[in-house]
């Protein structure tokens, strides 16, 4: 009975509220990734241990999945979000950060 109530409550949320929630969610994840960018700056990489680099890569991957899941839900509710620059900006930032970290990890492994 509790499970049924939870489903009813979730489905009773107005679509506008869900759209607002997902917009806030994707923006929040994007801001978190932008804050992480300073840790991935090439000048800052030398200060990080190998394990820190790997943890950063894993964390960026988790944030990427979180963003994608929320943005896909947002797109289902608001079709105009499919042409949003936010996804492109997010993907560009993630790719640069991942490639920078992977290059650093590989260069350390090669030494």
mmCIF file with all atom_site columns, C-alpha atoms in Angstrom, residues 35-88:
data_model
loop_
_atom_site.group_PDB
_atom_site.id
_atom_site.type_symbol
_atom_site.label_atom_id
_atom_site.label_alt_id
_atom_site.label_comp_id
_atom_site.label_asym_id
_atom_site.label_entity_id
_atom_site.label_seq_id
_atom_site.pdbx_PDB_ins_code
_atom_site.Cartn_x
_atom_site.Cartn_y
_atom_site.Cartn_z
_atom_site.occupancy
_atom_site.B_iso_or_equiv
_atom_site.pdbx_formal_charge
_atom_site.auth_seq_id
_atom_site.auth_comp_id
_atom_site.auth_asym_id
_atom_site.auth_atom_id
_atom_site.pdbx_PDB_model_num
ATOM 1  C CA . UNK A 1 35 ? 33.814 23.681 -10.389 1.00 0.00 ? 35 UNK A CA 1
ATOM 2  C CA . UNK A 1 36 ? 35.756 20.449 -10.930 1.00 0.00 ? 36 UNK A CA 1
ATOM 3  C CA . UNK A 1 37 ? 37.363 21.925 -14.013 1.00 0.00 ? 37 UNK A CA 1
ATOM 4  C CA . UNK A 1 38 ? 39.881 23.827 -11.880 1.00 0.00 ? 38 UNK A CA 1
ATOM 5  C CA . UNK A 1 39 ? 41.149 20.506 -10.513 1.00 0.00 ? 39 UNK A CA 1
ATOM 6  C CA . UNK A 1 40 ? 41.656 19.252 -14.046 1.00 0.00 ? 40 UNK A CA 1
ATOM 7  C CA . UNK A 1 41 ? 43.553 22.331 -15.192 1.00 0.00 ? 41 UNK A CA 1
ATOM 8  C CA . UNK A 1 42 ? 46.894 21.194 -16.610 1.00 0.00 ? 42 UNK A CA 1
ATOM 9  C CA . UNK A 1 43 ? 48.762 23.277 -14.021 1.00 0.00 ? 43 UNK A CA 1
ATOM 10 C CA . UNK A 1 44 ? 46.866 21.608 -11.163 1.00 0.00 ? 44 UNK A CA 1
ATOM 11 C CA . UNK A 1 45 ? 47.334 18.044 -12.422 1.00 0.00 ? 45 UNK A CA 1
ATOM 12 C CA . UNK A 1 46 ? 50.920 17.816 -11.200 1.00 0.00 ? 46 UNK A CA 1
ATOM 13 C CA . UNK A 1 47 ? 49.677 18.247 -7.625  1.00 0.00 ? 47 UNK A CA 1
ATOM 14 C CA . UNK A 1 48 ? 47.350 15.230 -7.836  1.00 0.00 ? 48 UNK A CA 1
ATOM 15 C CA . UNK A 1 49 ? 48.326 11.653 -7.074  1.00 0.00 ? 49 UNK A CA 1
ATOM 16 C CA . UNK A 1 50 ? 47.567 8.861  -9.529  1.00 0.00 ? 50 UNK A CA 1
ATOM 17 C CA . UNK A 1 51 ? 44.690 7.672  -7.372  1.00 0.00 ? 51 UNK A CA 1
ATOM 18 C CA . UNK A 1 52 ? 43.235 11.194 -7.239  1.00 0.00 ? 52 UNK A CA 1
ATOM 19 C CA . UNK A 1 53 ? 43.287 11.359 -11.033 1.00 0.00 ? 53 UNK A CA 1
ATOM 20 C CA . UNK A 1 54 ? 41.431 8.049  -11.236 1.00 0.00 ? 54 UNK A CA 1
ATOM 21 C CA . UNK A 1 55 ? 38.867 9.171  -8.657  1.00 0.00 ? 55 UNK A CA 1
ATOM 22 C CA . UNK A 1 56 ? 38.339 12.399 -10.613 1.00 0.00 ? 56 UNK A CA 1
ATOM 23 C CA . UNK A 1 57 ? 37.748 10.391 -13.795 1.00 0.00 ? 57 UNK A CA 1
ATOM 24 C CA . UNK A 1 58 ? 35.215 8.169  -12.019 1.00 0.00 ? 58 UNK A CA 1
ATOM 25 C CA . UNK A 1 59 ? 33.461 11.155 -10.456 1.00 0.00 ? 59 UNK A CA 1
ATOM 26 C CA . UNK A 1 60 ? 33.231 12.957 -13.796 1.00 0.00 ? 60 UNK A CA 1
ATOM 27 C CA . UNK A 1 61 ? 31.771 9.793  -15.319 1.00 0.00 ? 61 UNK A CA 1
ATOM 28 C CA . UNK A 1 62 ? 29.115 9.608  -12.575 1.00 0.00 ? 62 UNK A CA 1
ATOM 29 C CA . UNK A 1 63 ? 28.229 13.273 -13.035 1.00 0.00 ? 63 UNK A CA 1
ATOM 30 C CA . UNK A 1 64 ? 27.980 12.711 -16.777 1.00 0.00 ? 64 UNK A CA 1
ATOM 31 C CA . UNK A 1 65 ? 25.527 9.841  -16.275 1.00 0.00 ? 65 UNK A CA 1
ATOM 32 C CA . UNK A 1 66 ? 23.512 11.902 -13.802 1.00 0.00 ? 66 UNK A CA 1
ATOM 33 C CA . UNK A 1 67 ? 23.329 14.816 -16.232 1.00 0.00 ? 67 UNK A CA 1
ATOM 34 C CA . UNK A 1 68 ? 22.333 12.586 -19.151 1.00 0.00 ? 68 UNK A CA 1
ATOM 35 C CA . UNK A 1 69 ? 19.589 10.857 -17.201 1.00 0.00 ? 69 UNK A CA 1
ATOM 36 C CA . UNK A 1 70 ? 18.115 14.148 -15.972 1.00 0.00 ? 70 UNK A CA 1
ATOM 37 C CA . UNK A 1 71 ? 18.443 15.854 -19.359 1.00 0.00 ? 71 UNK A CA 1
ATOM 38 C CA . UNK A 1 72 ? 16.748 12.940 -21.143 1.00 0.00 ? 72 UNK A CA 1
ATOM 39 C CA . UNK A 1 73 ? 13.852 13.175 -18.677 1.00 0.00 ? 73 UNK A CA 1
ATOM 40 C CA . UNK A 1 74 ? 13.711 16.920 -19.260 1.00 0.00 ? 74 UNK A CA 1
ATOM 41 C CA . UNK A 1 75 ? 13.647 16.418 -23.036 1.00 0.00 ? 75 UNK A CA 1
ATOM 42 C CA . UNK A 1 76 ? 10.684 14.050 -22.693 1.00 0.00 ? 76 UNK A CA 1
ATOM 43 C CA . UNK A 1 77 ? 8.763  16.729 -20.806 1.00 0.00 ? 77 UNK A CA 1
ATOM 44 C CA . UNK A 1 78 ? 9.921  19.749 -22.799 1.00 0.00 ? 78 UNK A CA 1
ATOM 45 C CA . UNK A 1 79 ? 10.845 18.997 -26.407 1.00 0.00 ? 79 UNK A CA 1
ATOM 46 C CA . UNK A 1 80 ? 12.518 22.373 -26.847 1.00 0.00 ? 80 UNK A CA 1
ATOM 47 C CA . UNK A 1 81 ? 15.321 21.153 -24.579 1.00 0.00 ? 81 UNK A CA 1
ATOM 48 C CA . UNK A 1 82 ? 16.473 18.838 -27.388 1.00 0.00 ? 82 UNK A CA 1
ATOM 49 C CA . UNK A 1 83 ? 18.016 21.852 -29.090 1.00 0.00 ? 83 UNK A CA 1
ATOM 50 C CA . UNK A 1 84 ? 19.402 23.290 -25.871 1.00 0.00 ? 84 UNK A CA 1
ATOM 51 C CA . UNK A 1 85 ? 23.030 24.414 -25.857 1.00 0.00 ? 85 UNK A CA 1
ATOM 52 C CA . UNK A 1 86 ? 23.400 23.141 -22.311 1.00 0.00 ? 86 UNK A CA 1
ATOM 53 C CA . UNK A 1 87 ? 23.856 19.506 -23.388 1.00 0.00 ? 87 UNK A CA 1
ATOM 54 C CA . UNK A 1 88 ? 26.426 20.474 -26.014 1.00 0.00 ? 88 UNK A CA 1
#
